[in-house]
Coordinates of C-alpha atoms and ligand atoms in Angstrom, one line a residue:
M207 CA 100.7 78.2 68.7
Y208 CA 97.0 79.5 68.2
L209 CA 97.4 82.1 70.8
S210 CA 100.5 83.5 69.3
K211 CA 98.8 83.7 66.0
C212 CA 95.9 85.6 67.3
I213 CA 98.3 88.2 69.2
R214 CA 100.3 88.9 66.1
F215 CA 97.0 89.5 64.2
C216 CA 95.8 91.6 66.7
L217 CA 99.1 93.7 67.1
Q218 CA 98.6 94.1 63.2
Q219 CA 95.4 95.6 63.8
T220 CA 96.4 98.2 66.8
A221 CA 97.4 101.6 66.8
R222 CA 100.8 100.8 66.4
T223 CA 100.2 100.3 62.7
V224 CA 97.0 101.2 61.8
S225 CA 96.2 103.7 64.6
K226 CA 92.7 105.4 65.0
E227 CA 91.9 104.5 61.6
S228 CA 91.3 100.6 62.4
P229 CA 87.6 99.7 62.2
L230 CA 88.2 98.3 65.8
W231 CA 88.9 101.5 66.9
K232 CA 86.1 103.0 65.2
R233 CA 83.5 100.8 66.6
Y234 CA 84.6 101.0 70.4
S235 CA 86.1 104.7 70.7
T236 CA 84.2 107.1 72.5
A237 CA 83.9 110.7 71.2
A238 CA 86.6 113.1 72.3
V239 CA 85.5 115.6 74.7
Q240 CA 85.8 119.3 74.1
P241 CA 86.7 121.2 77.1
K242 CA 84.4 124.1 77.8
I243 CA 86.7 125.8 80.5
D244 CA 85.8 129.7 80.6
T245 CA 85.6 132.0 83.6
S246 CA 82.1 130.8 84.5
F247 CA 83.1 127.0 84.9
V248 CA 86.0 128.2 87.2
G249 CA 83.7 130.3 89.2
A250 CA 81.4 127.3 89.4
L251 CA 84.4 125.3 90.6
K252 CA 85.0 127.8 93.0
T253 CA 81.5 127.8 94.5
I254 CA 81.8 124.3 95.0
V255 CA 85.4 123.7 96.8
G256 CA 86.0 127.8 97.6
D257 CA 88.5 130.1 95.9
A258 CA 91.8 128.7 97.6
N259 CA 91.1 125.3 96.2
V260 CA 91.0 126.1 92.6
S261 CA 94.1 127.0 90.8
T262 CA 94.8 127.9 87.2
A263 CA 98.5 128.8 88.0
D264 CA 101.0 127.5 85.3
A265 CA 103.4 126.0 88.0
I266 CA 100.5 123.9 89.6
R267 CA 99.0 122.8 86.2
E268 CA 102.5 121.9 85.4
Q269 CA 103.1 120.0 88.4
H270 CA 99.7 118.0 88.0
G271 CA 100.4 117.5 84.2
H272 CA 103.0 114.6 84.4
D273 CA 104.0 111.8 86.6
E274 CA 107.5 110.1 87.2
S275 CA 107.3 108.7 83.6
H276 CA 108.8 109.9 80.3
H277 CA 105.5 110.7 78.9
A278 CA 105.4 114.2 77.8
V279 CA 103.7 116.7 80.3
A280 CA 99.9 117.4 79.3
M281 CA 98.8 120.0 81.6
P282 CA 95.2 120.1 83.0
D283 CA 93.1 123.6 82.5
V284 CA 92.6 124.0 86.1
V285 CA 93.3 122.1 89.4
V286 CA 90.8 121.5 92.0
F287 CA 91.6 120.2 95.5
A288 CA 88.8 118.4 97.2
E289 CA 88.5 118.3 100.8
S290 CA 85.5 116.0 100.8
V291 CA 83.5 113.4 99.3
D292 CA 80.8 116.0 98.9
H293 CA 83.4 118.3 96.8
V294 CA 84.2 115.3 94.8
S295 CA 80.6 114.6 93.9
K296 CA 79.7 118.0 92.9
V297 CA 82.9 118.6 90.8
S298 CA 82.3 115.2 89.1
K299 CA 78.7 116.4 88.0
L300 CA 79.4 120.0 87.2
C301 CA 82.0 118.1 84.6
N302 CA 79.8 115.6 83.4
D303 CA 77.2 118.2 82.9
T304 CA 79.6 120.4 80.9
K305 CA 81.4 117.4 79.1
V306 CA 84.9 118.5 80.7
P307 CA 87.6 115.8 81.3
L308 CA 88.1 115.0 84.9
I309 CA 91.4 113.4 86.1
P310 CA 91.9 112.1 89.4
F311 CA 95.4 112.7 91.0
G312 CA 96.7 110.8 93.8
S313 CA 100.4 111.6 94.0
G314 CA 101.6 111.3 90.8
T315 CA 104.1 108.6 91.1
G316 CA 102.5 106.3 88.2
L317 CA 105.0 105.3 85.4
E318 CA 102.3 105.3 82.5
G319 CA 101.4 109.0 82.3
G320 CA 98.1 108.1 83.9
V321 CA 97.9 111.8 85.4
N322 CA 98.7 113.5 82.2
A323 CA 95.8 115.7 81.0
L324 CA 95.8 114.5 77.3
Q325 CA 92.3 116.9 76.4
G326 CA 93.0 119.4 79.2
G327 CA 90.2 119.4 81.7
V328 CA 90.0 119.5 85.4
C329 CA 92.8 117.6 87.5
L330 CA 91.1 116.6 90.7
D331 CA 93.9 116.5 93.3
V332 CA 92.4 114.4 96.4
T333 CA 95.6 114.9 98.5
K334 CA 93.7 117.1 101.2
M335 CA 91.4 114.3 102.0
D336 CA 94.0 112.5 104.2
Q337 CA 92.1 111.0 107.2
I338 CA 92.6 107.2 108.3
V339 CA 88.8 106.6 108.9
Q340 CA 89.1 103.4 110.9
V341 CA 91.3 101.0 112.0
N342 CA 89.8 97.6 112.9
A343 CA 92.9 96.1 114.6
E344 CA 91.3 93.0 115.6
D345 CA 89.9 92.2 112.2
F346 CA 93.1 93.0 110.3
D347 CA 91.8 95.8 108.1
C348 CA 91.5 99.6 107.9
T349 CA 89.8 102.5 105.7
V350 CA 91.5 105.2 104.4
Q351 CA 90.9 108.3 102.5
P352 CA 92.7 109.0 98.9
G353 CA 95.3 111.6 100.4
V354 CA 96.7 108.8 102.8
M355 CA 100.2 107.6 101.5
R356 CA 101.1 104.1 102.2
L357 CA 104.4 104.9 104.4
G358 CA 102.2 107.2 106.6
L359 CA 99.6 104.7 106.9
N360 CA 102.3 102.2 108.1
N361 CA 103.6 104.8 110.6
Y362 CA 100.3 105.4 111.9
L363 CA 99.8 101.6 112.5
R364 CA 103.4 100.9 113.9
D365 CA 102.2 100.8 117.6
T366 CA 99.4 98.2 116.6
G367 CA 101.9 95.7 115.5
L368 CA 99.9 95.7 112.1
W369 CA 101.3 96.9 108.5
F370 CA 100.1 97.2 105.2
P371 CA 102.6 95.2 103.4
I372 CA 101.8 96.5 99.5
D373 CA 105.0 98.5 98.5
P374 CA 105.6 100.0 95.2
G375 CA 108.8 101.5 95.2
A376 CA 107.4 104.9 95.6
D377 CA 105.5 106.4 98.6
A378 CA 102.2 106.5 96.6
S379 CA 98.7 107.2 98.0
V380 CA 96.9 103.8 98.9
C381 CA 93.9 104.9 96.6
G382 CA 96.1 105.7 93.5
M383 CA 97.6 102.1 94.3
C384 CA 94.0 100.8 93.9
A385 CA 93.8 102.8 90.5
T386 CA 96.8 101.2 89.3
S387 CA 96.4 97.7 90.9
A388 CA 99.6 98.3 92.2
S389 CA 102.2 95.7 93.9
G390 CA 106.0 95.6 94.9
T391 CA 108.5 93.3 96.8
N392 CA 106.2 92.0 99.0
A393 CA 103.7 90.6 96.5
V394 CA 105.3 87.0 96.6
K395 CA 103.8 86.7 100.1
Y396 CA 101.2 89.1 100.5
G397 CA 99.6 89.6 97.1
T398 CA 98.6 92.8 95.3
M399 CA 95.9 95.4 95.6
R400 CA 93.5 92.8 94.0
E401 CA 93.8 90.3 97.1
N402 CA 93.9 93.1 99.6
V403 CA 91.0 95.4 99.0
L404 CA 87.7 95.0 101.0
N405 CA 85.6 97.6 99.7
L406 CA 85.8 100.8 97.9
Q407 CA 83.7 104.1 97.8
V408 CA 83.8 105.7 94.3
V409 CA 82.0 108.9 93.2
L410 CA 80.8 108.1 89.6
P411 CA 80.9 110.8 87.0
D412 CA 77.4 111.9 87.2
G413 CA 78.0 112.7 91.1
R414 CA 76.5 109.5 92.6
V415 CA 78.5 107.7 95.7
I416 CA 78.7 104.2 95.9
D417 CA 80.4 101.9 98.0
T418 CA 81.4 98.7 95.9
A419 CA 80.9 95.9 98.3
G420 CA 77.9 98.0 100.4
R421 CA 78.4 100.6 102.7
G422 CA 80.5 99.5 106.0
R423 CA 81.0 96.0 104.4
R424 CA 84.7 94.7 105.1
T425 CA 84.6 90.5 104.7
K426 CA 87.4 88.7 103.7
K427 CA 84.8 86.8 101.8
T428 CA 81.5 87.8 99.9
S429 CA 79.4 86.2 97.1
A430 CA 76.9 89.2 96.8
G431 CA 76.6 90.2 93.2
Y432 CA 79.1 91.4 90.9
N433 CA 82.8 92.5 92.1
L434 CA 82.6 95.9 91.4
T435 CA 85.7 96.3 93.8
N436 CA 87.7 94.2 91.6
L437 CA 86.4 96.2 88.6
F438 CA 87.6 99.7 90.0
L439 CA 91.1 97.9 90.9
G440 CA 93.3 98.9 87.9
S441 CA 90.7 101.4 86.2
E442 CA 93.2 104.1 86.3
G443 CA 90.6 107.0 86.9
T444 CA 88.7 106.0 84.1
L445 CA 85.6 104.9 85.8
G446 CA 85.2 107.1 88.7
T447 CA 87.2 108.5 91.5
I448 CA 87.9 106.4 94.6
T449 CA 87.4 108.1 97.9
E450 CA 87.8 105.7 100.3
A451 CA 89.5 102.4 100.5
T452 CA 89.5 99.3 103.1
V453 CA 92.1 97.2 103.1
R454 CA 93.7 94.2 104.5
L455 CA 96.3 94.6 107.2
Y456 CA 98.9 91.8 108.5
G457 CA 100.8 91.6 111.7
I458 CA 104.5 92.8 111.6
P459 CA 106.4 89.4 111.3
E460 CA 108.1 88.1 114.5
K461 CA 111.2 87.3 112.5
T462 CA 112.6 88.8 109.1
I463 CA 115.6 87.3 107.3
S464 CA 117.0 89.3 104.3
A465 CA 119.7 88.1 102.3
V466 CA 121.6 88.6 98.9
C467 CA 123.6 86.1 96.6
H468 CA 125.0 86.3 93.2
F469 CA 125.3 84.2 90.1
N470 CA 127.6 84.0 86.8
E471 CA 124.5 83.3 84.5
V472 CA 121.2 84.9 84.4
S473 CA 119.7 81.1 83.7
E474 CA 121.1 80.1 87.0
A475 CA 119.6 82.9 89.4
V476 CA 116.3 82.6 87.5
D477 CA 116.3 78.6 87.6
T478 CA 116.7 79.1 91.5
V479 CA 113.9 81.2 91.9
V480 CA 111.6 78.7 90.0
Q481 CA 112.8 76.0 92.1
I482 CA 112.4 78.0 95.3
L483 CA 108.7 78.6 94.4
Q484 CA 108.2 75.0 93.0
C485 CA 109.4 73.6 96.5
G486 CA 106.5 75.8 98.0
I487 CA 109.1 77.8 100.2
P488 CA 107.1 80.8 101.5
M489 CA 109.3 83.6 100.4
A490 CA 108.2 87.3 101.3
K491 CA 110.3 88.9 98.7
L492 CA 112.5 87.4 95.9
E493 CA 113.8 90.1 93.6
F494 CA 116.3 89.7 90.7
L495 CA 118.9 92.1 89.7
D496 CA 121.5 91.9 86.7
D497 CA 125.0 92.7 86.7
S498 CA 124.5 96.0 85.2
A499 CA 121.6 97.0 87.9
I500 CA 124.0 96.2 90.6
D501 CA 126.9 98.4 88.5
C502 CA 124.1 101.1 88.6
F503 CA 123.5 101.4 92.3
N504 CA 127.0 100.9 93.1
R505 CA 128.0 104.1 91.4
F506 CA 124.9 105.9 92.7
C507 CA 124.8 104.7 96.4
K508 CA 128.5 104.2 96.8
Y509 CA 128.2 100.8 97.4
D510 CA 130.8 98.0 96.5
M511 CA 128.3 95.2 96.0
T512 CA 129.7 92.3 94.1
V513 CA 128.8 93.2 90.1
A514 CA 127.2 90.0 89.4
H515 CA 123.5 88.8 88.7
S516 CA 122.1 88.8 92.1
L517 CA 119.0 87.6 93.9
F518 CA 117.7 89.4 97.0
L519 CA 115.6 87.3 99.2
E520 CA 113.5 88.0 102.5
F521 CA 111.7 85.4 104.5
H522 CA 109.1 86.8 107.0
G523 CA 107.2 84.4 109.7
P524 CA 107.5 83.3 113.3
A525 CA 111.2 82.8 114.6
Y526 CA 110.6 78.9 114.5
G527 CA 111.0 77.5 111.5
L528 CA 112.4 80.5 109.3
E529 CA 116.1 79.5 109.8
D530 CA 115.0 76.0 108.0
Q531 CA 113.4 78.0 105.3
F532 CA 116.7 79.7 104.8
Q533 CA 118.6 76.8 104.7
S534 CA 116.6 75.2 101.8
V535 CA 116.8 78.2 99.9
K536 CA 120.8 78.2 100.4
E537 CA 120.8 74.3 99.3
L538 CA 119.0 75.4 96.0
I539 CA 121.3 78.6 95.5
E540 CA 124.4 76.2 95.6
M541 CA 122.8 73.5 93.6
N542 CA 122.7 76.4 90.7
N543 CA 126.3 77.6 91.3
G544 CA 125.2 80.6 93.5
F545 CA 127.9 82.2 95.4
G546 CA 128.5 85.0 98.0
L547 CA 125.3 84.4 100.0
K548 CA 125.3 86.8 102.9
Q549 CA 122.3 87.5 105.5
A550 CA 121.9 90.9 106.7
S551 CA 122.8 90.6 110.3
D552 CA 120.7 93.6 111.7
A553 CA 117.7 95.4 110.8
D554 CA 120.1 98.5 109.5
E555 CA 121.9 96.1 107.2
R556 CA 118.7 95.0 105.8
N557 CA 117.3 98.6 105.4
R558 CA 120.5 99.4 103.4
L559 CA 120.1 96.2 101.3
W560 CA 116.5 97.0 100.5
K561 CA 116.8 101.0 99.8
A562 CA 119.5 100.2 97.5
R563 CA 116.6 98.1 95.6
H564 CA 114.0 100.8 96.0
E565 CA 116.7 103.5 94.7
M566 CA 117.3 101.5 91.4
V567 CA 115.0 103.9 89.5
W568 CA 117.0 106.8 90.4
A569 CA 120.7 104.9 90.2
C570 CA 119.6 104.2 86.5
T571 CA 118.1 107.5 85.4
A572 CA 121.4 108.9 86.8
R573 CA 123.0 107.3 84.1
I574 CA 121.7 109.6 81.5
P575 CA 121.1 113.2 83.1
G576 CA 117.9 114.7 82.3
S577 CA 116.2 111.2 81.6
K578 CA 113.1 109.7 82.8
P579 CA 111.8 106.2 83.4
Y580 CA 110.5 104.1 80.5
S581 CA 108.5 101.7 81.9
T582 CA 108.8 97.9 80.8
D583 CA 106.5 95.6 82.9
V584 CA 106.0 92.2 81.8
C585 CA 104.7 89.1 83.8
V586 CA 104.5 85.6 82.6
P587 CA 103.8 82.4 84.5
I588 CA 106.6 81.3 86.6
T589 CA 107.6 78.4 84.6
N590 CA 108.0 81.0 81.4
L591 CA 110.6 83.5 83.2
P592 CA 113.7 81.8 82.3
E593 CA 112.8 82.0 78.8
I594 CA 111.6 85.6 78.5
I595 CA 114.4 87.1 80.9
T596 CA 117.1 85.2 79.0
K597 CA 115.8 86.5 75.5
T598 CA 115.2 89.9 77.0
K599 CA 118.8 90.1 78.2
Q600 CA 120.2 88.9 74.9
M601 CA 118.0 92.1 73.3
V602 CA 119.3 94.8 75.6
V603 CA 123.0 93.5 75.0
E604 CA 122.7 93.4 71.2
A605 CA 120.9 96.8 71.1
D606 CA 123.8 98.2 73.2
V607 CA 121.7 100.3 75.4
I608 CA 121.8 101.0 79.1
G609 CA 118.9 98.5 80.4
P610 CA 119.4 97.3 83.8
M611 CA 117.1 94.3 84.5
V612 CA 115.1 94.3 87.9
G613 CA 112.6 91.7 88.6
H614 CA 109.9 90.9 91.1
V615 CA 110.9 87.5 89.7
G616 CA 108.9 85.8 92.6
D617 CA 105.9 86.8 90.8
G618 CA 107.3 86.2 87.1
N619 CA 107.3 90.0 86.8
F620 CA 110.2 92.0 85.9
H621 CA 111.3 95.5 84.2
I622 CA 114.1 96.7 81.8
F623 CA 115.1 100.4 83.5
F624 CA 115.4 102.2 80.6
P625 CA 116.7 105.7 81.1
C626 CA 114.8 107.8 78.3
D627 CA 116.0 110.9 77.1
H628 CA 113.5 111.8 74.1
S629 CA 116.0 114.1 72.2
D630 CA 118.2 111.1 71.6
T631 CA 116.1 109.5 69.1
E632 CA 118.0 106.6 68.1
T633 CA 118.1 105.3 71.7
F634 CA 114.3 105.9 72.2
K635 CA 113.6 104.1 69.1
K636 CA 115.7 100.9 70.2
I637 CA 114.2 101.3 73.8
K638 CA 110.5 101.3 72.1
D639 CA 111.4 98.5 70.0
I640 CA 112.8 96.1 72.9
S641 CA 109.9 97.1 75.0
H642 CA 107.3 96.1 72.2
K643 CA 109.0 92.9 71.7
M644 CA 109.4 92.0 75.6
A645 CA 105.3 92.6 75.6
V646 CA 104.9 90.6 72.8
M647 CA 107.1 87.7 74.0
A648 CA 105.5 87.9 77.2
M649 CA 101.9 87.6 75.5
E650 CA 103.2 84.6 73.4
L651 CA 104.2 82.9 76.7
N652 CA 100.6 83.4 78.4
G653 CA 101.8 86.6 80.3
T654 CA 100.8 90.1 80.6
C655 CA 102.3 93.4 79.1
T656 CA 101.8 94.9 82.5
G657 CA 102.1 93.4 86.0
E658 CA 101.7 96.5 88.1
H659 CA 102.1 99.7 86.3
G660 CA 98.9 99.8 84.2
I661 CA 98.2 100.6 80.5
G662 CA 98.0 104.4 80.9
I663 CA 99.2 106.1 77.9
G664 CA 102.1 103.8 76.9
K665 CA 100.6 100.4 76.6
R666 CA 97.1 101.0 74.9
D667 CA 98.1 99.7 71.8
L668 CA 99.1 96.3 73.6
L669 CA 95.7 96.0 75.4
V670 CA 93.7 94.8 72.5
A671 CA 96.7 92.1 71.7
E672 CA 96.4 91.1 75.4
V673 CA 92.6 90.7 75.9
G674 CA 91.3 89.9 72.3
E675 CA 88.8 92.2 70.4
E676 CA 85.7 90.8 72.0
T677 CA 86.9 91.6 75.4
L678 CA 88.1 95.1 74.7
G679 CA 84.6 95.3 73.6
A680 CA 83.2 94.2 76.8
M681 CA 85.8 96.6 78.7
K682 CA 84.4 99.7 76.5
Q683 CA 80.8 99.2 77.0
I684 CA 81.6 98.8 80.9
K685 CA 83.3 102.4 80.4
E686 CA 80.3 103.4 78.3
T687 CA 77.9 102.5 80.9
F688 CA 79.6 104.4 84.0
D689 CA 81.1 106.9 82.0
P690 CA 78.9 107.8 78.8
N691 CA 80.3 111.1 78.4
N692 CA 84.0 109.9 78.6
I693 CA 85.0 112.5 81.1
M694 CA 87.2 110.3 83.1
N695 CA 90.6 110.3 82.2
P696 CA 89.9 110.4 78.6
G697 CA 92.6 108.9 76.4
K698 CA 93.9 106.3 79.2
V699 CA 93.7 102.6 78.8
F700 CA 91.7 103.1 75.6
F701 CA 92.6 105.3 72.7
Ligands
LIG146 C1 110.4 105.2 92.2 C2 109.5 104.4 91.6 C3 109.3 102.9 91.9 C4 107.9 102.5 91.6 C5 106.6 103.1 90.9 C6 107.0 104.5 90.8 C7 108.4 105.0 91.1 C8 108.3 106.3 91.1 N1 105.4 102.4 90.9 C9 104.4 103.1 90.3 C10 103.6 104.0 91.1 O1 104.1 104.1 92.6 C11 102.1 103.3 91.3 O2 101.4 103.1 90.2 C12 101.3 103.9 92.2 O3 100.2 102.9 92.7 C13 100.6 105.1 91.7 O4 100.0 105.9 92.8 P1 99.6 107.5 92.8 O5 99.0 107.8 94.2 O6 101.0 108.0 92.6 O7 98.8 107.6 91.4 P2 99.0 108.6 90.5 O8 98.5 110.0 91.3 O9 100.3 108.6 89.9 O10 97.9 108.1 89.5 C14 97.9 106.7 88.9 C15 96.6 106.5 88.0 O11 95.6 106.4 89.0 C16 94.4 107.4 88.9 N2 94.4 107.9 90.5 C17 95.0 108.4 91.2 N3 94.4 108.4 92.4 C18 93.1 108.0 92.0 C19 91.8 108.2 92.9 N4 91.6 108.4 94.1 N5 90.5 107.5 92.2 C20 90.6 107.3 90.9 N6 91.6 107.4 90.2 C21 93.0 107.6 90.8 C22 95.3 108.5 88.2 O12 94.1 109.0 87.4 C23 96.2 107.8 87.2 O13 95.5 107.2 86.3 C24 105.3 101.1 91.3 N7 104.3 100.7 91.2 C25 104.1 99.2 91.3 O14 103.1 98.6 91.2 N8 105.2 98.5 91.7 C26 106.4 99.0 91.6 O15 107.1 98.5 92.1 C27 106.5 100.4 91.7 N9 107.6 101.1 91.9
LIG147 O1 111.4 99.4 90.8 C1 110.2 98.6 90.3 O2 110.1 97.4 90.7 C2 109.5 99.5 89.6 O3 108.3 99.0 89.0 C3 109.7 101.0 89.1 C4 110.3 100.9 87.6 C5 110.3 99.9 86.8 C6 110.5 100.0 85.7 C7 110.8 101.2 85.0 C8 110.9 102.2 85.9 C9 110.7 102.3 87.4
LIG148 MN1 108.2 97.0 90.0

């Protein structure tokens, strides 16, 4: 009760209603940066990284001025392609000395407008730094530069029998995934980036290069000082540029079982999930798709899957015992009136099943040509999932908008995939309203407004409601300590 009162109070205080006039924002906001980008500044950049690595071409700036989300394009003044840590360090120092915004760019697959250059400035594209620095196969870890993509890393690792399991739907850069604290369908078993990063090399805005756990450290455990690694996970380019990540790896499971089943009621599907987790069955993936999501991907991928609320399940492990886990889950599905349980018979069928899941974003945006995804991304403790899912589904039906529901329900995390077209102002208003109500409801249920996509531009007004005014103040102090000139991705996370 107290929590919910506090959240309502905070929301009244935030930008949604009182915007930057709030005393809260006056107290904590950092001064806006005025870009000073002229020919001599561009010349200085060229001296650092070479002429070919600096671009002011409109097409390149446009490409770097947005991610995959619906947020309006905001072009940087100039795009710089770094080829080394030294480049990143010198460019950062130049921007800091001249108070020019600096926005790190991974692969632009973010969903909260993270790379959009709200105040112009320099977009620092790190994709050319694409070396896998080290693989310590026996220790189950590896170190990568910021241009290494998760799928490329897994291709490289295949012969070692190891893999990196964190799997946001897009093929993102591993360091970009650090920056947003990403996760995906495998988080139920393997966790998110927070549980899987051992060390980060970061270039601070003034050009200093630090290793968050100390140079070369890659232990599973450490009690040495503050956890700076975790500070940079989810920092969304606002504290520094990540130039190396040391991440955990896992053995490719000996056996994998994938399956799908259906339910007539949302509540039956979600109750099944809660019971599977409460029984301690070690699932690898546990994904929910509602009837409207299945309908979308049947149309998009020309599938003929039963149009009903569905659970997509996967088990990883040694061959011994895995079938028993499946049988236990089967019983729970039957107890909750689930039907049509079907195991993928081979790797091809399994890939087909999961490809369909990962195509969902595009299947939904295809429903409204020209639309872009609007990210809703709430996460609650698992016992509160049935309530929020049921109420959210009701809101979407009542508003009569296209809004398929897809959830990493094994983590208490789910999305409504709203295809968003800004020119349809009436629908946009409805989408915004449902999204806001979902976030408030999640917070009232001890959850978060973003389980995996981040705050970016879209959820800045919710951050204070989520963490409270004092905690937001502490976050702002950290920001000011690392980035006193507010050059790092200004306007993101905080107003
Ligand atoms: C179809 C589809 C499906 C999904 C998703 C996207 C899409 C298009 N995502 C979102 C996205 O893939 C995820 O946020 C990635 O972590 C973004 O990585 P990029 O390399 O693309 O970062 P991108 O370049 O988009 O940058 C994102 C943010 O990180 C910062 N940044 C990037 N690289 C940095 C670096 N080296 N140092 C410091 N800051 C840096 C940027 O400044 C920005 O603020 C997702 N996510 C998820 O968690 N779960 C999911 O299920 C999905 N699913
Ligand atoms: O597919 C997912 O799991 C995502 O996180 C992608 C997503 C979620 C919500 C809106 C758009 C894209
Ligand atoms: Mn997701």
